[in-house]
Coordinates of C-alpha atoms in Angstrom, one line a residue:
Chain A
M297 CA -11.8 14.1 19.5
L298 CA -13.3 11.2 17.0
P299 CA -15.5 8.6 18.6
R300 CA -13.7 4.9 18.4
Y301 CA -15.5 3.0 15.8
S302 CA -15.3 -0.2 17.6
P303 CA -13.0 -2.2 20.2
L304 CA -11.2 -3.2 16.9
S305 CA -10.4 0.0 15.7
S306 CA -6.9 0.1 17.3
S307 CA -5.8 -3.0 16.3
V308 CA -6.7 -2.4 12.6
R309 CA -3.9 -0.6 11.9
L310 CA -1.5 -1.1 15.0
Y311 CA -0.3 -4.5 14.2
E312 CA 0.5 -7.2 17.1
V313 CA 2.3 -9.1 14.4
G314 CA 5.2 -8.0 12.1
F315 CA 4.8 -7.9 8.8
H316 CA 7.7 -10.5 8.3
E317 CA 5.3 -13.1 10.2
I318 CA 2.5 -12.8 8.1
V319 CA 4.8 -12.7 4.9
D320 CA 6.2 -16.3 6.5
F321 CA 2.3 -17.6 7.1
F322 CA 2.0 -16.9 3.3
Y323 CA 5.2 -18.9 2.6
R324 CA 4.2 -21.8 4.8
L325 CA 0.9 -21.7 3.1
A326 CA 2.7 -22.1 -0.4
E327 CA 5.2 -24.7 0.9
A328 CA 2.1 -26.8 2.2
A329 CA 0.7 -26.5 -1.4
D330 CA 4.0 -27.6 -2.9
R331 CA 4.1 -30.3 -0.7
L332 CA 0.6 -31.4 -1.4
R333 CA 1.1 -31.5 -5.0
E334 CA 4.6 -33.4 -5.1
E335 CA 2.6 -36.2 -2.9
G336 CA 0.0 -36.2 -5.2
L337 CA -3.0 -34.7 -3.2
W338 CA -5.1 -32.1 -5.0
M339 CA -4.7 -28.7 -3.6
A340 CA -6.7 -26.0 -5.9
Y341 CA -4.6 -23.0 -5.6
G342 CA -1.2 -22.1 -4.9
P343 CA 1.8 -21.2 -6.7
E344 CA 3.1 -23.7 -9.6
V345 CA 6.3 -23.3 -8.3
L346 CA 7.6 -22.6 -5.0
P347 CA 8.9 -19.1 -4.6
E348 CA 12.7 -19.3 -3.8
R349 CA 13.9 -17.7 -1.0
L350 CA 17.7 -17.6 -1.4
E351 CA 18.6 -16.5 -5.1
V352 CA 20.0 -13.1 -4.8
P353 CA 18.8 -10.4 -5.7
E354 CA 15.8 -12.0 -6.5
R355 CA 12.6 -10.1 -7.9
G356 CA 8.9 -10.8 -7.3
T357 CA 9.3 -12.3 -4.1
L358 CA 6.2 -12.8 -1.8
R359 CA 7.8 -10.2 0.4
V360 CA 7.9 -7.7 -2.5
K361 CA 4.4 -8.7 -3.9
Y362 CA 2.7 -8.2 0.0
G363 CA 5.3 -5.2 0.7
F364 CA 3.9 -3.1 -2.3
P365 CA 0.7 -2.1 -1.0
V366 CA 2.0 -1.2 2.5
Y367 CA 3.6 1.9 0.7
Q368 CA 0.1 2.9 -0.6
K369 CA -1.6 2.8 3.1
G370 CA -2.8 6.4 4.1
G371 CA -3.2 7.4 0.5
V372 CA -5.6 7.8 -2.6
V373 CA -5.4 5.8 -5.7
M374 CA -7.1 7.8 -8.5
D375 CA -8.8 6.7 -11.4
V376 CA -7.6 8.5 -14.8
T377 CA -8.3 8.0 -18.4
N378 CA -5.2 10.2 -20.0
V379 CA -2.0 11.7 -19.1
E380 CA -3.3 15.0 -18.1
Q381 CA -5.5 13.3 -15.5
A382 CA -2.4 11.3 -14.3
Q383 CA -0.3 14.7 -13.7
I384 CA -3.2 16.1 -12.0
A385 CA -3.4 13.1 -9.7
E386 CA 0.3 12.9 -8.8
E387 CA 0.5 16.8 -8.3
A388 CA -2.3 16.6 -5.8
G389 CA -0.7 13.9 -4.0
A390 CA -2.1 10.7 -5.3
T391 CA -0.2 7.5 -4.1
A392 CA -1.0 6.1 -7.5
V393 CA -3.2 6.2 -10.6
M394 CA -5.6 3.7 -11.9
V395 CA -5.6 3.7 -15.7
L396 CA -8.9 3.1 -17.4
D397 CA -10.4 3.3 -20.7
K398 CA -13.9 4.8 -19.1
L399 CA -14.4 6.0 -15.8
P400 CA -16.8 3.7 -14.1
Y401 CA -19.7 6.3 -14.2
D402 CA -19.4 6.2 -18.1
V403 CA -19.0 2.1 -17.8
R404 CA -22.7 2.7 -16.3
R405 CA -23.7 4.9 -19.4
S406 CA -22.5 3.3 -22.1
G407 CA -23.2 0.0 -21.7
G408 CA -21.8 -2.9 -23.8
V409 CA -18.5 -4.8 -22.9
A410 CA -16.2 -2.9 -20.7
R411 CA -12.3 -3.9 -21.3
M412 CA -8.9 -3.5 -20.3
A413 CA -7.5 0.3 -21.1
D414 CA -5.6 0.8 -24.1
V415 CA -1.7 -0.5 -23.9
R416 CA -0.7 3.0 -25.4
V417 CA -2.4 4.9 -23.0
I418 CA -1.2 2.9 -19.8
E419 CA 2.7 3.4 -21.7
E420 CA 2.2 7.1 -21.8
V421 CA 1.1 7.5 -18.3
M422 CA 3.9 5.4 -17.0
N423 CA 6.3 7.1 -19.0
S424 CA 5.1 10.6 -17.5
I425 CA 4.5 10.2 -13.8
T426 CA 6.4 9.3 -10.9
I427 CA 4.2 7.4 -8.8
P428 CA 2.5 3.5 -9.6
V429 CA 0.4 2.9 -12.4
M430 CA -2.5 0.4 -11.8
A431 CA -4.8 -0.9 -14.4
K432 CA -7.8 -3.1 -14.4
V433 CA -8.6 -6.4 -16.0
R434 CA -11.8 -8.2 -16.4
I435 CA -12.6 -11.1 -13.6
G436 CA -10.9 -14.3 -15.3
H437 CA -9.1 -12.8 -18.2
Y438 CA -5.6 -14.3 -17.8
Y439 CA -4.4 -12.7 -21.0
E440 CA -5.4 -9.2 -20.2
A441 CA -3.2 -9.6 -16.8
L442 CA -0.2 -11.0 -18.8
I443 CA -0.2 -8.2 -20.9
L444 CA -0.2 -5.7 -18.6
E445 CA 2.5 -7.7 -16.4
E446 CA 4.7 -7.7 -19.5
I447 CA 4.5 -4.0 -20.2
G448 CA 5.0 -3.4 -16.6
V449 CA 2.3 -2.0 -14.8
D450 CA 3.0 -1.8 -10.9
M451 CA -0.3 -3.5 -9.8
I452 CA -3.1 -5.4 -11.5
D453 CA -6.9 -4.7 -10.4
E454 CA -9.1 -7.8 -11.3
S455 CA -12.3 -5.7 -11.1
E456 CA -15.9 -6.1 -11.4
V457 CA -16.0 -2.8 -12.9
L458 CA -15.1 -4.3 -16.1
T459 CA -17.4 -7.1 -17.7
P460 CA -16.2 -10.7 -16.4
V461 CA -15.3 -13.2 -18.8
D462 CA -15.5 -16.2 -16.1
E463 CA -18.4 -16.1 -13.7
K464 CA -16.7 -18.9 -11.7
H465 CA -13.0 -18.6 -11.3
H466 CA -10.7 -15.6 -10.7
I467 CA -7.3 -15.5 -11.8
N468 CA -4.7 -17.9 -10.1
K469 CA -2.6 -15.0 -8.7
W470 CA 0.0 -17.0 -7.7
L471 CA 1.3 -17.5 -11.0
F472 CA 2.1 -13.9 -11.4
K473 CA 5.3 -11.7 -10.0
V474 CA 3.0 -8.6 -10.3
P475 CA 0.7 -7.8 -7.0
F476 CA -2.8 -7.9 -7.7
V477 CA -5.9 -5.8 -5.8
N478 CA -9.1 -7.7 -5.8
G479 CA -12.8 -6.3 -5.0
A480 CA -14.6 -8.0 -2.0
R481 CA -18.2 -7.5 -0.4
S482 CA -17.6 -9.7 2.6
L483 CA -14.9 -11.7 4.6
G484 CA -15.6 -14.9 3.0
E485 CA -15.1 -13.0 -0.7
A486 CA -12.0 -11.2 0.7
L487 CA -10.6 -14.4 2.2
R488 CA -11.0 -16.5 -1.1
R489 CA -9.1 -13.8 -2.9
I490 CA -6.2 -13.8 -0.5
V491 CA -6.0 -17.6 -1.0
E492 CA -6.2 -17.0 -4.9
G493 CA -3.0 -14.9 -4.4
A494 CA -4.2 -11.3 -4.2
S495 CA -2.0 -9.0 -2.1
M496 CA -4.4 -6.5 -1.1
I497 CA -8.3 -6.2 -0.8
R498 CA -10.7 -3.3 -1.7
T499 CA -14.4 -3.0 -0.8
K500 CA -16.7 -3.2 -4.0
G501 CA -18.9 -0.7 -3.2
E502 CA -21.0 0.3 -6.3
A503 CA -18.8 2.0 -8.5
G504 CA -19.7 4.8 -10.8
T505 CA -22.7 5.9 -8.7
G506 CA -21.2 8.5 -6.1
N507 CA -22.9 7.1 -3.4
V508 CA -20.7 5.7 -0.6
A509 CA -23.4 3.7 1.1
E510 CA -22.3 0.3 -0.4
A511 CA -18.8 0.7 0.4
V512 CA -20.0 1.5 4.1
R513 CA -21.8 -1.5 4.1
H514 CA -19.3 -4.1 2.8
M515 CA -16.7 -2.4 5.0
K516 CA -18.6 -2.9 8.3
L517 CA -19.7 -6.3 7.4
I518 CA -16.1 -7.5 6.8
M519 CA -15.0 -6.0 10.0
G520 CA -18.0 -6.9 11.9
E521 CA -17.5 -10.6 10.7
I522 CA -13.7 -10.5 11.7
W523 CA -14.9 -9.1 15.3
Q524 CA -17.4 -12.2 15.6
L525 CA -14.4 -14.6 14.6
R526 CA -12.3 -13.3 17.4
G527 CA -14.8 -14.3 19.8
L528 CA -15.4 -18.0 18.2
P529 CA -13.5 -21.3 19.7
A530 CA -11.2 -23.2 17.7
E531 CA -14.1 -25.8 16.6
E532 CA -16.2 -22.8 15.5
R533 CA -13.4 -21.4 13.6
L534 CA -12.9 -24.5 11.9
R535 CA -16.7 -24.6 10.8
R536 CA -16.3 -21.1 9.8
A537 CA -13.6 -21.8 7.4
R538 CA -15.5 -24.5 5.8
E539 CA -18.3 -22.1 5.4
L540 CA -16.2 -19.5 3.6
G541 CA -14.4 -22.2 1.5
V542 CA -10.9 -21.2 3.0
P543 CA -8.2 -22.7 5.0
V544 CA -8.5 -22.4 8.9
E545 CA -4.9 -21.5 9.5
L546 CA -6.3 -18.2 7.5
V547 CA -9.0 -17.7 9.6
D548 CA -7.1 -18.1 12.4
L549 CA -4.5 -15.4 11.6
T550 CA -7.1 -13.2 10.7
A551 CA -8.6 -13.4 13.9
R552 CA -5.6 -12.9 15.7
L553 CA -4.6 -10.0 13.6
G554 CA -8.1 -8.4 14.2
R555 CA -8.1 -7.6 10.7
L556 CA -7.5 -8.9 7.0
P557 CA -3.8 -9.9 6.8
V558 CA -3.4 -7.9 3.8
V559 CA -3.6 -3.9 3.1
N560 CA -7.6 -3.4 3.0
F561 CA -8.6 -0.2 1.0
A562 CA -12.5 1.2 0.4
A563 CA -13.3 1.7 -2.9
G564 CA -17.0 2.3 -4.8
G565 CA -18.9 5.8 -4.7
I566 CA -16.1 8.0 -2.7
A567 CA -16.9 11.6 -4.0
T568 CA -16.1 13.6 -1.1
P569 CA -13.3 14.4 1.4
A570 CA -15.7 13.6 3.9
D571 CA -16.6 10.0 2.4
A572 CA -13.0 9.6 2.3
A573 CA -12.5 10.1 6.0
L574 CA -15.3 8.1 7.1
M575 CA -14.0 5.0 5.3
M576 CA -10.9 5.5 7.0
W577 CA -12.8 5.9 10.2
L578 CA -14.5 2.4 9.4
G579 CA -11.0 0.6 9.4
A580 CA -9.9 1.3 5.6
D581 CA -6.1 1.5 4.9
G582 CA -6.9 3.7 2.0
V583 CA -9.2 4.6 -0.7
F584 CA -9.6 4.0 -4.1
V585 CA -11.7 7.1 -6.2
G586 CA -13.2 6.2 -9.1
S587 CA -15.6 8.8 -10.9
G588 CA -15.8 11.2 -8.1
I589 CA -12.8 13.2 -9.0
F590 CA -12.8 13.6 -12.6
K591 CA -16.4 13.4 -12.9
S592 CA -16.8 16.6 -10.5
G593 CA -16.7 20.0 -11.7
D594 CA -13.6 20.9 -9.8
P595 CA -11.3 17.8 -10.0
R596 CA -7.9 19.7 -9.2
E597 CA -9.2 20.9 -5.7
R598 CA -11.2 17.6 -5.1
A599 CA -8.1 15.5 -5.7
E600 CA -6.1 17.5 -3.2
A601 CA -8.9 17.9 -0.7
I602 CA -9.4 13.9 -0.9
V603 CA -5.8 13.4 -0.4
L604 CA -5.8 15.6 2.6
A605 CA -9.1 13.8 4.1
T606 CA -7.8 10.2 3.9
S607 CA -4.4 10.9 5.5
M608 CA -5.7 13.3 8.3
W609 CA -9.0 11.5 8.8
D610 CA -8.4 11.3 12.8
D611 CA -7.9 15.2 12.7
P612 CA -11.7 16.6 12.2
E613 CA -10.1 20.1 11.9
S614 CA -8.1 19.1 8.9
V615 CA -10.8 17.0 7.4
A616 CA -13.0 20.3 7.6
E617 CA -10.3 22.3 6.0
A618 CA -10.5 19.5 3.2
Q619 CA -14.2 19.8 2.8
R620 CA -14.1 23.5 2.4
M621 CA -11.8 23.1 -0.5
V622 CA -14.5 21.8 -2.6
S623 CA -17.9 22.7 -3.3
E624 CA -21.1 20.5 -3.0
Q625 CA -22.6 22.0 -6.2
K626 CA -19.5 20.2 -8.2
S627 CA -19.8 17.2 -6.6
M628 CA -20.9 14.6 -9.2
M629 CA -24.5 14.3 -9.3
G630 CA -24.5 10.3 -8.3
L631 CA -27.3 8.0 -8.6
D632 CA -29.7 6.1 -6.3
I633 CA -28.7 2.6 -6.1
R634 CA -32.3 1.6 -5.2
R635 CA -33.2 2.7 -8.6
L636 CA -30.5 0.2 -10.5
K637 CA -32.0 -2.5 -11.9
P638 CA -30.8 -6.1 -10.1
E639 CA -28.8 -6.5 -13.7
E640 CA -27.1 -3.1 -13.2
L641 CA -25.2 -3.5 -10.1
L642 CA -21.4 -4.3 -10.7
Q643 CA -20.9 -5.3 -7.1
V644 CA -22.6 -8.7 -7.5
R645 CA -19.9 -9.6 -10.4
G646 CA -17.7 -12.4 -9.3
A647 CA -19.3 -12.8 -5.8
E648 CA -20.4 -16.8 -6.8
A649 CA -16.7 -17.7 -7.2
Chain B
M1494 CA 13.2 8.5 24.7
R1495 CA 10.3 9.9 22.6
I1496 CA 10.7 8.6 19.0
G1497 CA 8.1 9.9 15.9
V1498 CA 7.2 8.1 13.0
L1499 CA 6.0 11.0 10.0
G1500 CA 2.5 9.3 9.5
Y1501 CA 0.8 10.6 6.5
Q1502 CA 1.2 7.7 4.3
G1503 CA 3.1 4.7 3.8
G1504 CA 4.8 1.9 6.1
V1505 CA 4.1 3.7 9.2
Y1506 CA 3.0 1.2 11.6
E1507 CA 5.3 -1.4 10.5
H1508 CA 8.0 1.0 11.8
V1509 CA 6.4 1.6 14.9
Y1510 CA 6.1 -2.0 15.3
M1511 CA 10.0 -2.4 14.9
L1512 CA 11.0 0.9 16.9
R1513 CA 8.8 -0.6 19.9
R1514 CA 10.5 -3.9 19.5
A1515 CA 14.1 -2.3 19.1
L1516 CA 13.6 -0.1 22.4
E1517 CA 12.7 -3.1 24.1
E1518 CA 15.8 -5.3 22.7
L1519 CA 17.8 -2.5 23.7
G1520 CA 16.4 -2.2 27.2
Y1521 CA 15.8 1.7 26.9
T1522 CA 12.4 3.4 27.8
G1523 CA 10.6 5.1 25.7
E1524 CA 7.7 5.8 23.4
V1525 CA 6.8 5.8 19.8
I1526 CA 4.1 8.6 18.5
V1527 CA 2.7 9.1 15.0
V1528 CA 3.5 12.6 14.0
K1529 CA 1.0 14.5 11.7
K1530 CA 0.9 17.9 13.0
P1531 CA 3.4 20.3 13.6
G1532 CA 2.6 20.5 17.7
Q1533 CA 3.6 16.9 17.6
L1534 CA 7.0 17.4 16.9
E1535 CA 7.8 18.9 20.3
G1536 CA 10.1 17.2 22.6
L1537 CA 11.3 14.4 19.9
D1538 CA 14.8 12.7 20.3
G1539 CA 14.4 11.3 16.5
I1540 CA 12.0 11.2 13.7
V1541 CA 11.4 8.3 11.4
I1542 CA 10.4 9.3 7.7
P1543 CA 9.0 5.8 6.6
G1544 CA 8.4 4.5 2.8
G1545 CA 5.5 5.7 0.6
E1546 CA 5.4 8.0 -2.0
S1547 CA 7.7 10.9 -1.4
T1548 CA 5.3 13.2 -3.7
T1549 CA 2.2 12.6 -1.2
M1550 CA 4.2 13.0 2.0
G1551 CA 5.8 16.0 0.7
V1552 CA 2.5 17.9 -0.5
L1553 CA 0.8 16.7 3.1
A1554 CA 4.0 17.7 5.1
R1555 CA 3.8 21.3 3.3
R1556 CA 0.1 22.0 3.8
T1557 CA -0.1 20.9 7.4
G1558 CA 3.0 23.1 8.2
V1559 CA 5.1 20.5 9.1
L1560 CA 7.6 20.4 6.5
E1561 CA 9.4 24.0 7.4
R1562 CA 9.4 22.8 11.0
L1563 CA 10.6 19.5 10.3
R1564 CA 13.5 20.6 7.8
D1565 CA 14.4 23.2 10.7
S1566 CA 14.7 20.6 13.4
I1567 CA 16.4 18.1 11.3
R1568 CA 19.0 20.6 10.0
G1569 CA 19.2 22.0 13.7
G1570 CA 20.4 18.1 14.9
L1571 CA 17.3 16.0 15.2
P1572 CA 18.2 12.8 14.4
A1573 CA 16.6 11.3 11.4
M1574 CA 15.9 8.1 9.7
G1575 CA 14.6 7.9 6.3
T1576 CA 13.7 4.7 4.4
C1577 CA 12.9 4.5 0.8
A1578 CA 10.4 7.5 0.4
G1579 CA 12.1 8.6 3.7
A1580 CA 15.5 8.8 2.2
I1581 CA 14.5 10.7 -0.9
M1582 CA 13.0 13.2 1.5
L1583 CA 16.2 13.6 3.4
A1584 CA 18.2 14.2 0.3
E1585 CA 19.6 17.1 -1.0
R1586 CA 19.3 16.5 -4.7
V1587 CA 16.5 14.4 -6.0
R1588 CA 15.4 13.3 -9.4
D1589 CA 13.5 10.5 -11.1
R1590 CA 15.0 7.7 -13.5
V1591 CA 12.3 8.4 -16.1
V1592 CA 11.1 11.8 -15.7
G1593 CA 13.9 13.6 -14.6
E1594 CA 13.9 16.7 -12.3
T1595 CA 10.7 16.2 -10.2
G1596 CA 10.8 19.6 -8.0
Q1597 CA 9.1 18.1 -5.2
P1598 CA 9.3 19.3 -1.8
V1599 CA 11.8 17.5 0.2
I1600 CA 13.7 18.4 3.6
G1601 CA 16.9 18.3 2.1
A1602 CA 19.0 17.5 5.2
M1603 CA 21.8 15.2 4.2
R1604 CA 24.4 15.6 1.2
I1605 CA 23.2 12.8 -0.8
E1606 CA 22.2 12.8 -4.3
V1607 CA 19.1 10.3 -4.7
V1608 CA 17.6 9.0 -7.8
R1609 CA 14.0 7.6 -7.8
N1610 CA 12.8 4.6 -9.1
Y1611 CA 16.5 3.7 -9.7
F1612 CA 16.0 -0.3 -10.2
G1613 CA 12.6 0.3 -12.5
R1614 CA 9.0 -0.6 -11.7
Q1615 CA 7.4 -3.0 -9.3
R1616 CA 8.0 -6.0 -11.3
D1617 CA 11.9 -5.1 -11.0
S1618 CA 11.4 -5.0 -7.1
F1619 CA 13.5 -7.7 -5.3
E1620 CA 15.3 -8.7 -2.0
A1621 CA 19.1 -9.2 -1.7
D1622 CA 21.5 -9.6 1.0
L1623 CA 23.9 -6.4 2.0
E1624 CA 27.0 -6.1 3.6
V1625 CA 26.1 -2.8 5.7
E1626 CA 28.9 -0.8 7.6
G1627 CA 28.8 -1.5 11.5
L1628 CA 26.6 -4.8 11.2
D1629 CA 28.9 -8.0 11.5
S1630 CA 26.8 -10.3 9.3
P1631 CA 24.7 -9.5 6.0
F1632 CA 21.4 -7.8 6.3
R1633 CA 18.5 -8.8 4.1
G1634 CA 17.2 -5.7 2.2
V1635 CA 13.9 -5.6 0.6
F1636 CA 14.2 -3.3 -2.2
I1637 CA 10.1 -2.0 -3.6
R1638 CA 10.2 0.5 -6.5
S1639 CA 13.4 1.8 -4.4
P1640 CA 15.5 4.8 -5.1
A1641 CA 19.4 4.5 -5.3
I1642 CA 22.0 6.9 -3.4
L1643 CA 24.4 7.7 -6.3
S1644 CA 26.6 9.9 -4.6
A1645 CA 27.6 11.6 -0.9
E1646 CA 29.5 14.4 -0.2
P1647 CA 31.0 14.8 3.5
P1648 CA 30.0 14.7 6.3
A1649 CA 27.6 12.4 4.4
R1650 CA 29.0 8.9 3.3
I1651 CA 27.5 5.8 1.8
T1652 CA 27.5 2.7 4.2
A1653 CA 26.1 -0.1 1.9
W1654 CA 26.5 -1.0 -1.6
L1655 CA 24.7 -3.2 -4.1
D1656 CA 26.5 -4.7 -7.1
T1657 CA 23.5 -4.8 -10.0
G1658 CA 25.6 -6.4 -12.2
Q1659 CA 26.0 -3.4 -14.4
A1660 CA 27.0 -0.8 -11.7
K1661 CA 27.7 -0.8 -7.9
V1662 CA 25.3 1.7 -6.1
G1663 CA 24.9 3.2 -2.7
V1664 CA 21.7 2.0 -0.8
A1665 CA 22.6 3.2 2.5
A1666 CA 23.8 6.3 4.0
V1667 CA 24.8 8.5 7.0
Q1668 CA 25.5 11.9 8.0
G1669 CA 25.8 12.4 12.0
P1670 CA 22.7 10.9 13.4
H1671 CA 21.1 10.9 10.2
I1672 CA 20.5 7.2 8.6
A1673 CA 19.1 7.1 5.1
T1674 CA 18.5 3.5 3.3
A1675 CA 16.8 2.9 0.0
F1676 CA 15.4 -0.6 1.6
H1677 CA 13.0 -1.4 3.9
P1678 CA 14.7 -2.7 6.8
E1679 CA 10.8 -2.5 8.6
L1680 CA 9.8 -5.4 6.4
T1681 CA 12.2 -7.9 7.7
G1682 CA 11.7 -8.4 11.5
D1683 CA 15.6 -7.7 11.6
T1684 CA 15.8 -4.8 13.8
R1685 CA 19.5 -4.3 13.9
I1686 CA 19.3 -1.0 11.8
H1687 CA 16.7 0.6 14.1
R1688 CA 18.9 -0.4 17.4
M1689 CA 22.1 1.1 15.4
W1690 CA 20.3 4.5 14.9
L1691 CA 18.6 4.3 18.4
R1692 CA 22.3 3.6 19.7
V1693 CA 23.7 7.0 17.7
I1694 CA 20.5 9.0 19.2
K1695 CA 21.1 7.6 23.1
K1696 CA 25.0 9.1 23.0

C-alpha cells in the first residue's frame, strides 16, 4: 500500500462539506460585494451585477462555473496545437485539451511575444472532438478572454506561459460567464486568484522544462500552508488573511476544508506517468500536461499511460503498468531549472499581483 | 448496504458525500466505496457512475477490465445510477451533437438514446427547476455540458422533461432499478434522487 503523504491527504479529496455549501459561500461573498458597492463602500473585486438565482433556465451561474472543473477531476488536460493532436488526446482518454499556438517548450526556445492561439485553429478543434476545449490568454488581457468567451471555449487559462500584458493586475473573472483556471505558486497566490473569480487553480511549476521539481515545490508549499492554517487560532487566521490579501472568510473556509475550496490541478513540467502519479499523491485533483506528451518520441502511448497513471495513482500496480507503456529514451529531454536565467523563469510572471 | 461509486474520474467524491448523507437520512446502515478495480465490484448492492468525461471513463474501465464485469453485473440486475456522463455510459445508443457517432466504449444497459453535449458547450450550461416523477416538488437541475435523453423504449421510460423553448427533451429515465439523469443531483445538496434510488435497491 502507498504511504500517506500527510495527515491532510484524506481530507484533500473527501469533502466534509458539500459542493452546494461551497458555492453558497461564493454567492454570499458576491452578495456582500454587491451590498458594499450599493452602500458606496469600495470593494476591489466582485461581480458587477449580482448573479441571479431564480431565472429559469439560467446560463452561466456560479454553480455551473464552479461545477465545470469538478468533472475534470482525476483527469488529464493535454496541450495541443492542432486537430490531429487533439484527436490523439481524446482517444487516449484526456478529459479536455488546451489549444496553444506553440507548446511551452517551443515558447521558451523561440522567445518573442507568446499570445493566444489562432481563433480558427481553436474553432477547428472544437468542431472535431467531443471533450471540452480550453485555451490560454495572456495575464491581464481582457480582450483575448472576451474573444474566447465569444467563440465558446469551455474554460480559459490565464497563463504565465504567454507573455503578460499587465504586471500588476489579473483579469476580473467575475465579469465572465466562462470559467477560468489560474496558476499559483503559493497559498496567497491561489486565494487571490479565487477572490478574482477563478473557478480552478493549478500549480505553476516551470512549464516547458520537462522537470516536475517546481510543480512539486508549489504543491507542497500550498498544502503545507493550508496545514498550518488549520492549527491557527481565529485571531492568527485574521492576521494571515491580511498578509495574504484576501477576506478572512475565505481563509477560514480553506482551513475548515483542509484544501482549496476550488478544484486544484498540478501543472508545469510533468513528463512521465510517474510524474503524474506523484502529483496526485501530493494532493492534486488532476494534471495538466504541456510539452510532456507532444514533445516526446511516443505521444500516443504516453498520453494513454499518463491518463492511466493519473486516475489509478493510488494503485502502484497500475502506475507500473503505465510506466511500462512508455520509454525513458523517448521522454522529452528536459531542461535544468538551475541553468535557467532568472528572466527565463515563467513562474514569476504575475506573482506580484 | 454496500454502494460503489465508479472512481476513475469526475464527480466521484461529490456522490460519496451525497450517498453517505442519503443513507443517514433514510436510517439505512451501509458503506460507500470507490471502485476502480474488478475485485471491488464484489458484493455491491448498487453502483453509481458519476459525471465526468464518458470517453475517459470508458477507456479506463476497458483497460482495467472493469467494463466487461460491470456490464455483466448491471445487465444481470445490479442497480445502477448514472448522472451526466454516467447516463451516457448506461445508454444503449450514444451520439454527439457535433461530431455524430462516437463509437466510444459504454455499458449499454438501459434502452435509451442519449445525445452528448445536447445543450451545447460550457457557456450554455444552466440550471432549471424540473418536475421529476416520484418527487412532490421541483428538483433543481444543474446541467453542465449535459446530454439529453431523446427517446426511451420499454422497459425504460423518461421520468423528467425539460422544455427548452424549441423542444421538449428527456432529462431523466428509469428502467427497473436503474436511474439515469442528464443533470447533476450531486451538486445541489438535495438528496431526494439518491434516496429514491436507495429505496428501490432496498426493496
